[in-house]
Short mmCIF file of C-alpha atoms and ligand atoms in Angstrom, two decimals:
data_model
loop_
_atom_site.label_atom_id
_atom_site.label_comp_id
_atom_site.label_asym_id
_atom_site.label_seq_id
_atom_site.Cartn_x
_atom_site.Cartn_y
_atom_site.Cartn_z
CA MET A 1 0.00 0.00 0.00
CA LYS A 2 1.38 3.34 -1.03
CA ARG A 3 1.33 5.97 1.67
CA ALA A 4 -0.79 8.88 0.51
CA LEU A 5 0.19 11.50 3.07
CA PHE A 6 3.00 13.34 1.34
CA GLU A 7 3.52 15.36 -1.82
CA GLU A 8 6.64 16.48 -3.62
CA ASP A 9 7.24 19.54 -1.39
CA HIS A 10 7.28 17.33 1.68
CA GLU A 11 9.78 14.96 0.13
CA GLN A 12 12.06 17.89 -0.77
CA PHE A 13 11.83 19.09 2.81
CA ARG A 14 12.68 15.55 3.92
CA GLU A 15 15.98 15.75 2.02
CA LEU A 16 16.84 18.84 4.03
CA ALA A 17 16.00 17.02 7.29
CA VAL A 18 18.05 13.97 6.25
CA GLU A 19 21.00 16.17 5.41
CA PHE A 20 20.67 18.12 8.69
CA ASN A 21 20.69 14.91 10.73
CA ALA A 22 23.75 13.60 8.91
CA ARG A 23 25.73 16.85 9.03
CA GLN A 24 24.78 18.34 12.39
CA ILE A 25 23.98 15.41 14.64
CA ALA A 26 25.36 12.04 13.52
CA GLY A 27 28.60 11.23 15.31
CA LYS A 28 27.98 13.83 18.04
CA TYR A 29 24.78 12.57 19.59
CA ALA A 30 26.39 10.07 22.01
CA GLN A 31 28.40 12.90 23.56
CA TRP A 32 25.28 15.04 23.97
CA GLU A 33 23.65 12.15 25.80
CA LYS A 34 26.46 12.20 28.33
CA GLU A 35 26.08 15.96 28.78
CA HIS A 36 22.24 15.95 28.75
CA GLN A 37 22.45 18.86 26.37
CA ILE A 38 21.86 19.75 22.75
CA PRO A 39 24.45 22.43 21.92
CA ARG A 40 23.28 25.92 21.06
CA ASP A 41 24.88 25.96 17.63
CA VAL A 42 22.59 23.07 16.67
CA TRP A 43 19.50 25.11 17.56
CA GLN A 44 20.89 28.01 15.57
CA SER A 45 21.70 25.79 12.63
CA ALA A 46 18.18 24.32 12.81
CA GLY A 47 16.92 27.90 12.66
CA GLU A 48 19.13 28.78 9.69
CA ASN A 49 17.89 25.69 7.87
CA GLY A 50 14.26 26.66 8.41
CA LEU A 51 13.47 23.75 10.74
CA LEU A 52 12.10 25.81 13.69
CA GLY A 53 8.78 27.53 14.08
CA LEU A 54 7.42 26.32 10.76
CA ALA A 55 4.02 27.85 11.47
CA VAL A 56 5.37 31.33 12.31
CA PRO A 57 4.03 33.88 9.81
CA GLU A 58 6.48 35.59 7.44
CA GLU A 59 5.99 38.99 9.11
CA PHE A 60 7.63 37.51 12.24
CA GLY A 61 10.50 35.82 10.42
CA GLY A 62 8.93 32.43 9.73
CA MET A 63 7.56 30.66 6.69
CA GLY A 64 3.91 30.60 7.70
CA ILE A 65 3.51 26.88 6.94
CA ASP A 66 0.11 25.76 8.18
CA ASP A 67 0.49 22.22 6.82
CA TYR A 68 1.34 19.90 9.71
CA ARG A 69 2.79 17.28 7.32
CA PHE A 70 6.07 19.23 7.32
CA ARG A 71 6.35 18.72 11.11
CA VAL A 72 5.65 15.02 10.49
CA VAL A 73 8.55 14.84 8.03
CA LEU A 74 10.90 16.37 10.59
CA ASP A 75 9.82 14.03 13.37
CA GLU A 76 10.16 10.99 11.12
CA GLU A 77 13.68 11.91 10.10
CA PHE A 78 14.91 12.63 13.64
CA VAL A 79 13.44 9.31 14.79
CA ARG A 80 14.73 7.33 11.78
CA SER A 81 18.22 8.71 12.40
CA GLY A 82 18.00 7.66 16.06
CA HIS A 83 18.16 11.27 17.30
CA LEU A 84 15.06 10.96 19.39
CA ALA A 85 15.98 13.54 22.03
CA VAL A 86 16.34 16.21 19.33
CA ALA A 87 12.84 15.33 18.13
CA LEU A 88 11.60 15.84 21.70
CA ALA A 89 13.41 19.16 22.19
CA LEU A 90 12.04 20.55 18.93
CA HIS A 91 8.60 19.19 19.74
CA LEU A 92 8.54 21.20 22.98
CA HIS A 93 9.59 24.36 21.18
CA ASP A 94 7.30 23.97 18.15
CA ASP A 95 4.27 21.98 19.32
CA LEU A 96 3.93 23.03 22.96
CA VAL A 97 5.17 26.60 23.17
CA LEU A 98 4.54 28.06 19.72
CA PRO A 99 0.78 27.35 19.49
CA TYR A 100 0.14 29.52 22.59
CA LEU A 101 2.15 32.43 21.22
CA LEU A 102 0.47 32.22 17.83
CA ALA A 103 -3.08 31.72 19.04
CA TYR A 104 -3.25 34.04 22.04
CA GLY A 105 -0.19 36.32 22.01
CA SER A 106 -0.69 40.03 21.38
CA GLN A 107 0.87 41.57 18.25
CA ASP A 108 3.55 43.12 20.46
CA LEU A 109 4.35 39.81 22.15
CA LYS A 110 4.65 38.08 18.79
CA GLN A 111 6.92 40.81 17.45
CA ARG A 112 9.27 40.49 20.42
CA TRP A 113 9.34 36.69 20.72
CA LEU A 114 8.76 35.02 17.38
CA PRO A 115 11.82 36.13 15.37
CA ARG A 116 14.22 34.75 17.98
CA PHE A 117 12.07 31.66 18.35
CA VAL A 118 12.45 30.96 14.63
CA ASP A 119 16.18 31.65 14.35
CA GLY A 120 17.03 29.35 17.27
CA SER A 121 18.58 32.10 19.40
CA THR A 122 15.91 31.54 22.07
CA VAL A 123 15.20 28.01 23.29
CA THR A 124 11.85 27.60 25.01
CA SER A 125 10.10 25.30 27.48
CA CYS A 126 6.54 24.58 28.38
CA ALA A 127 6.21 24.66 32.18
CA PHE A 128 2.89 23.29 33.38
CA THR A 129 3.71 20.31 35.64
CA GLU A 130 4.54 20.78 39.32
CA PRO A 131 5.58 18.37 42.07
CA GLY A 132 1.96 18.34 43.28
CA ALA A 133 0.20 18.72 39.93
CA GLY A 134 0.70 16.59 36.82
CA SER A 135 -2.42 14.96 35.43
CA ASP A 136 -4.52 17.37 37.46
CA LEU A 137 -3.35 20.86 36.53
CA ARG A 138 -5.94 22.44 38.78
CA GLY A 139 -3.51 21.57 41.56
CA VAL A 140 -0.94 24.08 40.22
CA ARG A 141 0.34 26.34 42.99
CA THR A 142 2.78 28.59 41.18
CA LYS A 143 1.22 32.00 41.57
CA ALA A 144 1.45 35.32 39.81
CA VAL A 145 0.50 38.41 41.78
CA ARG A 146 -0.12 41.83 40.24
CA ASP A 147 2.55 44.45 41.07
CA GLY A 148 1.88 47.71 39.23
CA ASP A 149 2.25 47.04 35.50
CA ASP A 150 4.02 43.74 36.20
CA TRP A 151 3.39 40.40 37.83
CA LEU A 152 5.52 38.67 40.46
CA LEU A 153 5.81 34.96 39.76
CA SER A 154 6.68 32.46 42.51
CA GLY A 155 6.60 28.69 42.57
CA GLN A 156 8.17 25.49 41.32
CA LYS A 157 7.77 23.37 38.20
CA THR A 158 9.11 19.90 37.52
CA PHE A 159 9.93 17.61 34.57
CA ILE A 160 10.38 20.61 32.29
CA GLY A 161 11.93 19.80 28.92
CA ASN A 162 14.61 22.31 27.79
CA GLY A 163 14.35 23.47 31.42
CA ALA A 164 18.04 23.52 32.32
CA TYR A 165 19.41 25.18 29.20
CA GLY A 166 16.35 26.99 27.84
CA ASP A 167 15.98 30.77 27.92
CA ALA A 168 12.27 31.16 28.49
CA ALA A 169 9.15 29.22 29.33
CA VAL A 170 5.41 29.36 28.89
CA VAL A 171 4.35 29.13 32.53
CA LEU A 172 0.92 28.22 33.89
CA ALA A 173 0.31 30.18 37.09
CA ARG A 174 -2.55 30.76 39.44
CA THR A 175 -3.81 34.33 39.29
CA ASP A 176 -6.98 34.25 41.41
CA GLY A 177 -5.17 35.06 44.66
CA GLN A 178 -6.87 32.11 46.41
CA THR A 179 -5.45 28.98 47.99
CA ALA A 180 -8.54 26.72 48.05
CA ARG A 181 -8.97 24.23 45.19
CA ALA A 182 -8.87 26.26 42.04
CA GLY A 183 -11.72 26.83 39.62
CA GLU A 184 -11.29 26.56 35.84
CA ASP A 185 -10.72 30.31 35.57
CA ALA A 186 -8.00 30.55 38.23
CA PHE A 187 -5.02 30.29 35.87
CA THR A 188 -3.15 32.42 33.37
CA LEU A 189 -0.31 31.74 30.94
CA PHE A 190 2.84 33.89 30.83
CA MET A 191 5.91 33.96 28.62
CA VAL A 192 8.70 34.16 31.19
CA GLU A 193 12.28 34.97 30.30
CA ARG A 194 15.23 33.83 32.38
CA SER A 195 15.96 36.74 34.75
CA GLU A 196 16.55 37.41 38.44
CA GLY A 197 14.74 34.80 40.57
CA TYR A 198 14.39 32.28 37.68
CA SER A 199 16.59 29.23 38.29
CA ASN A 200 16.69 25.53 37.55
CA GLY A 201 17.84 22.22 39.00
CA GLN A 202 20.35 19.88 37.41
CA PRO A 203 19.00 17.91 34.43
CA PHE A 204 17.28 14.73 35.64
CA ASP A 205 19.05 11.44 35.04
CA LYS A 206 16.41 10.04 32.69
CA MET A 207 16.21 6.42 31.51
CA GLY A 208 16.00 7.56 27.88
CA LEU A 209 16.06 10.63 25.62
CA ARG A 210 19.15 11.57 27.56
CA ALA A 211 20.46 14.22 25.19
CA SER A 212 17.48 16.44 25.98
CA ASP A 213 17.53 18.21 29.34
CA THR A 214 14.57 17.82 31.68
CA ALA A 215 14.75 19.78 34.92
CA GLU A 216 12.97 21.54 37.73
CA LEU A 217 12.34 25.27 37.46
CA PHE A 218 12.17 27.63 40.42
CA PHE A 219 10.59 31.08 40.40
CA ASP A 220 11.30 33.42 43.29
CA GLU A 221 9.35 36.64 42.74
CA VAL A 222 10.33 36.77 39.08
CA ARG A 223 9.15 40.05 37.59
CA VAL A 224 7.08 39.46 34.46
CA SER A 225 5.75 42.33 32.40
CA ASP A 226 2.03 42.32 31.73
CA ALA A 227 3.02 42.55 28.06
CA ASP A 228 4.26 38.95 28.41
CA ARG A 229 0.92 37.67 29.57
CA ILE A 230 -0.42 35.23 26.97
CA GLY A 231 -4.06 35.97 26.28
CA GLU A 232 -6.65 36.79 28.90
CA VAL A 233 -6.31 36.54 32.66
CA GLY A 234 -8.05 33.39 33.90
CA GLN A 235 -8.05 31.62 30.52
CA GLY A 236 -4.91 29.48 30.97
CA LEU A 237 -6.65 26.13 31.39
CA ALA A 238 -9.13 26.88 28.61
CA TYR A 239 -6.22 27.64 26.24
CA ILE A 240 -4.43 24.43 27.23
CA LYS A 241 -7.57 22.44 26.44
CA GLU A 242 -7.87 24.16 23.06
CA GLN A 243 -4.29 23.26 22.16
CA LEU A 244 -4.44 19.64 23.34
CA PRO A 245 -5.12 18.20 19.86
CA GLN A 246 -1.80 19.45 18.49
CA ALA A 247 0.18 18.43 21.59
CA ARG A 248 -1.27 14.94 21.48
CA LEU A 249 -1.09 14.53 17.74
CA ALA A 250 2.60 15.45 17.89
CA ILE A 251 3.31 12.66 20.38
CA ALA A 252 1.34 10.22 18.23
CA VAL A 253 3.41 11.20 15.18
CA ALA A 254 6.66 10.50 17.04
CA ALA A 255 5.23 7.24 18.40
CA SER A 256 4.25 6.07 14.93
CA ALA A 257 7.72 6.89 13.59
CA ILE A 258 9.19 4.86 16.46
CA CYS A 259 6.94 1.89 15.54
CA THR A 260 8.16 1.96 11.94
CA ALA A 261 11.79 2.31 13.02
CA ALA A 262 11.41 -0.58 15.49
CA PHE A 263 10.19 -2.86 12.70
CA ASP A 264 13.02 -1.78 10.38
CA GLN A 265 15.60 -2.32 13.11
CA ALA A 266 14.23 -5.75 14.04
CA LEU A 267 14.08 -6.87 10.40
CA ALA A 268 17.67 -5.74 9.76
CA HIS A 269 18.96 -7.49 12.86
CA ALA A 270 17.03 -10.70 12.19
CA GLY A 271 18.43 -10.80 8.65
CA GLU A 272 22.04 -10.37 9.79
CA ARG A 273 22.05 -12.56 12.90
CA SER A 274 22.27 -16.35 12.80
CA ALA A 275 21.50 -19.02 15.39
CA PHE A 276 21.48 -22.79 15.02
CA GLY A 277 23.06 -22.39 11.57
CA GLN A 278 20.43 -20.15 10.05
CA ALA A 279 19.38 -16.50 9.94
CA LEU A 280 16.85 -15.52 12.59
CA THR A 281 14.40 -14.77 9.77
CA GLU A 282 14.38 -18.51 8.96
CA PHE A 283 12.64 -19.23 12.27
CA GLN A 284 8.90 -19.21 11.83
CA ASN A 285 8.43 -17.53 15.21
CA THR A 286 10.69 -14.64 14.23
CA ARG A 287 8.88 -14.25 10.90
CA PHE A 288 5.54 -14.20 12.71
CA GLU A 289 6.80 -11.60 15.16
CA LEU A 290 8.10 -9.48 12.29
CA ALA A 291 4.77 -9.89 10.48
CA ASP A 292 2.95 -8.61 13.56
CA LEU A 293 5.38 -5.71 13.93
CA LYS A 294 4.95 -4.68 10.30
CA THR A 295 1.15 -4.93 10.43
CA GLU A 296 0.83 -3.00 13.69
CA ALA A 297 3.25 -0.31 12.55
CA HIS A 298 1.15 0.07 9.38
CA VAL A 299 -2.12 0.30 11.28
CA THR A 300 -0.63 2.92 13.59
CA GLN A 301 0.76 4.93 10.71
CA SER A 302 -2.57 4.87 8.87
CA PHE A 303 -4.45 6.08 11.95
CA VAL A 304 -1.90 8.82 12.66
CA ASP A 305 -1.82 9.94 9.00
CA ARG A 306 -5.60 10.29 9.03
CA ALA A 307 -5.38 12.35 12.20
CA VAL A 308 -2.73 14.61 10.62
CA LEU A 309 -5.03 15.30 7.66
CA ALA A 310 -7.95 15.96 10.01
CA PHE A 311 -5.76 18.36 12.01
CA ASN A 312 -4.81 20.20 8.82
CA GLU A 313 -8.52 20.65 8.12
CA GLY A 314 -9.12 21.94 11.68
CA GLU A 315 -11.22 18.85 12.39
CA LEU A 316 -9.22 16.90 14.98
CA ASP A 317 -11.06 17.25 18.27
CA ALA A 318 -9.73 16.53 21.78
CA GLN A 319 -11.31 13.06 21.96
CA GLU A 320 -9.91 11.94 18.61
CA ALA A 321 -6.51 13.36 19.51
CA ALA A 322 -6.67 11.37 22.75
CA GLU A 323 -7.54 8.20 20.78
CA VAL A 324 -4.65 8.61 18.39
CA LYS A 325 -2.19 9.47 21.20
CA LEU A 326 -3.38 6.48 23.26
CA TRP A 327 -3.16 4.06 20.36
CA ALA A 328 0.17 5.23 18.95
CA SER A 329 2.01 5.58 22.26
CA GLU A 330 0.79 2.20 23.57
CA SER A 331 1.74 0.64 20.21
CA ALA A 332 5.23 2.15 20.39
CA LYS A 333 5.66 0.70 23.88
CA LYS A 334 4.52 -2.75 22.74
CA LEU A 335 6.33 -2.83 19.40
CA THR A 336 9.69 -1.64 20.74
CA ASP A 337 9.46 -4.36 23.38
CA LYS A 338 8.88 -7.05 20.73
CA ALA A 339 11.56 -5.62 18.44
CA LEU A 340 14.02 -5.50 21.32
CA GLN A 341 13.37 -9.20 22.05
CA ILE A 342 14.37 -10.05 18.47
CA HIS A 343 17.70 -8.32 19.11
CA GLY A 344 18.53 -10.67 22.02
CA GLY A 345 21.23 -9.25 24.30
CA TYR A 346 22.15 -6.54 21.82
CA GLY A 347 18.74 -5.00 22.39
CA TYR A 348 19.73 -4.23 25.96
CA ILE A 349 22.80 -2.23 24.95
CA MET A 350 22.15 1.49 24.63
CA GLU A 351 24.30 1.96 21.55
CA TYR A 352 21.74 -0.12 19.62
CA PRO A 353 18.95 2.08 18.27
CA ILE A 354 16.28 -0.32 19.47
CA ALA A 355 17.37 0.21 23.10
CA GLN A 356 17.03 3.95 22.54
CA SER A 357 13.58 3.52 20.97
CA PHE A 358 12.47 1.27 23.83
CA THR A 359 13.39 3.72 26.58
CA ALA A 360 12.09 6.72 24.61
CA SER A 361 8.75 5.09 23.93
CA ARG A 362 8.29 4.45 27.64
CA LEU A 363 7.81 8.19 28.09
CA LEU A 364 5.13 8.52 25.44
CA THR A 365 2.33 6.89 27.47
CA ILE A 366 3.07 9.28 30.36
CA PHE A 367 4.09 12.65 28.96
CA GLY A 368 1.51 15.02 27.47
CA GLY A 369 -1.23 13.23 29.41
CA THR A 370 -1.02 9.62 30.57
CA SER A 371 -2.83 6.76 28.84
CA GLU A 372 -5.25 6.69 31.76
CA ILE A 373 -6.10 10.34 31.20
CA MET A 374 -6.54 9.62 27.46
CA ARG A 375 -9.02 6.86 28.36
CA GLU A 376 -10.82 9.24 30.72
CA THR A 377 -11.08 11.85 27.95
CA ILE A 378 -12.37 9.32 25.43
CA GLY A 379 -14.65 7.58 27.94
CA ARG A 380 -16.25 10.76 29.23
CA ALA A 381 -17.27 11.81 25.73
CA LEU A 382 -19.02 8.51 24.91
C1 FAD B 401 10.80 13.07 30.65
C2 FAD B 401 9.62 13.91 30.97
C3 FAD B 401 9.45 15.11 30.29
C4 FAD B 401 8.38 15.93 30.62
N1 FAD B 401 8.28 17.16 30.02
C5 FAD B 401 7.35 18.05 30.48
C6 FAD B 401 7.37 19.39 30.02
O1 FAD B 401 8.21 19.78 29.18
N2 FAD B 401 6.47 20.26 30.55
C7 FAD B 401 5.54 19.87 31.48
O2 FAD B 401 4.75 20.71 31.92
N3 FAD B 401 5.48 18.58 31.93
C8 FAD B 401 6.37 17.66 31.45
N4 FAD B 401 6.35 16.37 31.90
C9 FAD B 401 5.36 15.98 32.90
C10 FAD B 401 4.32 14.97 32.39
O3 FAD B 401 3.43 15.59 31.48
C11 FAD B 401 3.63 14.40 33.64
O4 FAD B 401 4.57 13.54 34.25
C12 FAD B 401 2.35 13.65 33.31
O5 FAD B 401 1.35 14.54 32.90
C13 FAD B 401 1.83 12.84 34.52
O6 FAD B 401 1.79 13.63 35.68
P1 FAD B 401 2.48 13.08 37.02
O7 FAD B 401 3.85 12.64 36.70
O8 FAD B 401 2.29 14.09 38.07
O9 FAD B 401 1.66 11.78 37.38
P2 FAD B 401 0.31 11.70 38.24
O10 FAD B 401 -0.66 12.70 37.74
O11 FAD B 401 0.67 11.72 39.68
O12 FAD B 401 -0.20 10.26 37.85
C14 FAD B 401 0.30 9.05 38.47
C15 FAD B 401 -0.52 7.88 37.96
O13 FAD B 401 -1.91 8.06 38.33
C16 FAD B 401 -2.71 7.97 37.18
N5 FAD B 401 -3.88 8.87 37.29
C17 FAD B 401 -3.87 10.20 37.60
N6 FAD B 401 -5.11 10.69 37.51
C18 FAD B 401 -5.92 9.66 37.13
C19 FAD B 401 -7.31 9.54 36.84
N7 FAD B 401 -8.14 10.58 36.91
N8 FAD B 401 -7.79 8.32 36.50
C20 FAD B 401 -6.96 7.26 36.39
N9 FAD B 401 -5.64 7.31 36.64
C21 FAD B 401 -5.13 8.50 36.98
C22 FAD B 401 -1.82 8.38 36.04
O14 FAD B 401 -2.31 7.91 34.80
C23 FAD B 401 -0.51 7.74 36.44
O15 FAD B 401 -0.50 6.39 36.07
C24 FAD B 401 7.40 15.50 31.57
C25 FAD B 401 7.56 14.26 32.21
C26 FAD B 401 8.64 13.49 31.92
C27 FAD B 401 8.80 12.18 32.67
#
């Protein structure tokens, strides 16, 4: 079956992504994993090559691409090359931060932030989760208090991608001045730049995606201009709900690419490796496992491709996005496990791509809303 998602423009863009992975990342990635850091010149080079902020309008320095298939191409190439942490870091910047700036930022905010977002000179994070609030964001305690024309932001966030080395974050903060359980309208989003009172912990020692930094953020009366408020006071949670389809679709896209890569890696290994005098592919069990991997990777890709086209048409709702995220992330977890088994002991060694895919996919059923929360979202709408 021919895949119908892409056209010639996408394939040309893919060549650029392939070349970027080969030139800028291959051979260096293992070192970045040790340092938990993607170097700044890579962000800048990604910017120069037009790989950041694809949806940013031309007036703010971008290309104004409103076709999500270009983001799919990028994700697929970072995953296929085994540079999964770079896919994650760019995902945070482009799929989690950018939509808020574009949809709710004032003209002034866009003018100040978007050009440096696109050229890679500013690396951004999305800071929602806190030690006491993950699935349930109404438990967020970080607060912003009015102080003249500014706000004073205080609190703590955790598990924040690009948190240790990023320059700025979209922060969800409570603005109702209360301490009792918050209502839906108790929160506001701010674009917060690193400044006095804004600090971070050391990058967490993650089981996978180690080249990307994930860290705690601390805010101690950080002064934030009201001009850096994103949208209306009290609308933070409503905006997050509106942007969930893109955030969840993006994770599904990466998960689907991981499923395809897991099949490819397992097939290659089974063809090269022999046991009992024959290639692994000669064993009926291995062939059956590979057949299942191929079929399930195809099913996942078809579902995700359909969701991408629906998103392009503005028709992917929160429930469907939850379905596609649930299916694709659970499939990536299952398929990487099976593909790793075909690798035998080599699958357990981190320098093998399948070990990287296995640990990376373990995050996908947790991050951006757990599988249980996806089921809740789908179940509630039945
Ligand atoms: C590597 C990594 C990167 C991350 N990056 C970011 C980031 O950049 N920005 C950010 O803001 N956050 C980030 N997160 C946080 C992530 O989104 C949260 O971990 C996730 O939403 C789950 O929240 P929690 O960890 O507090 O788990 P909890 O909410 O405490 O959940 C624990 C368990 O309880 C289950 N549970 C909770 N509520 C229900 C329910 N109603 N019904 C059934 N089961 C339920 C969950 O499914 C889960 O199994 C990241 C996390 C990790 C590990």
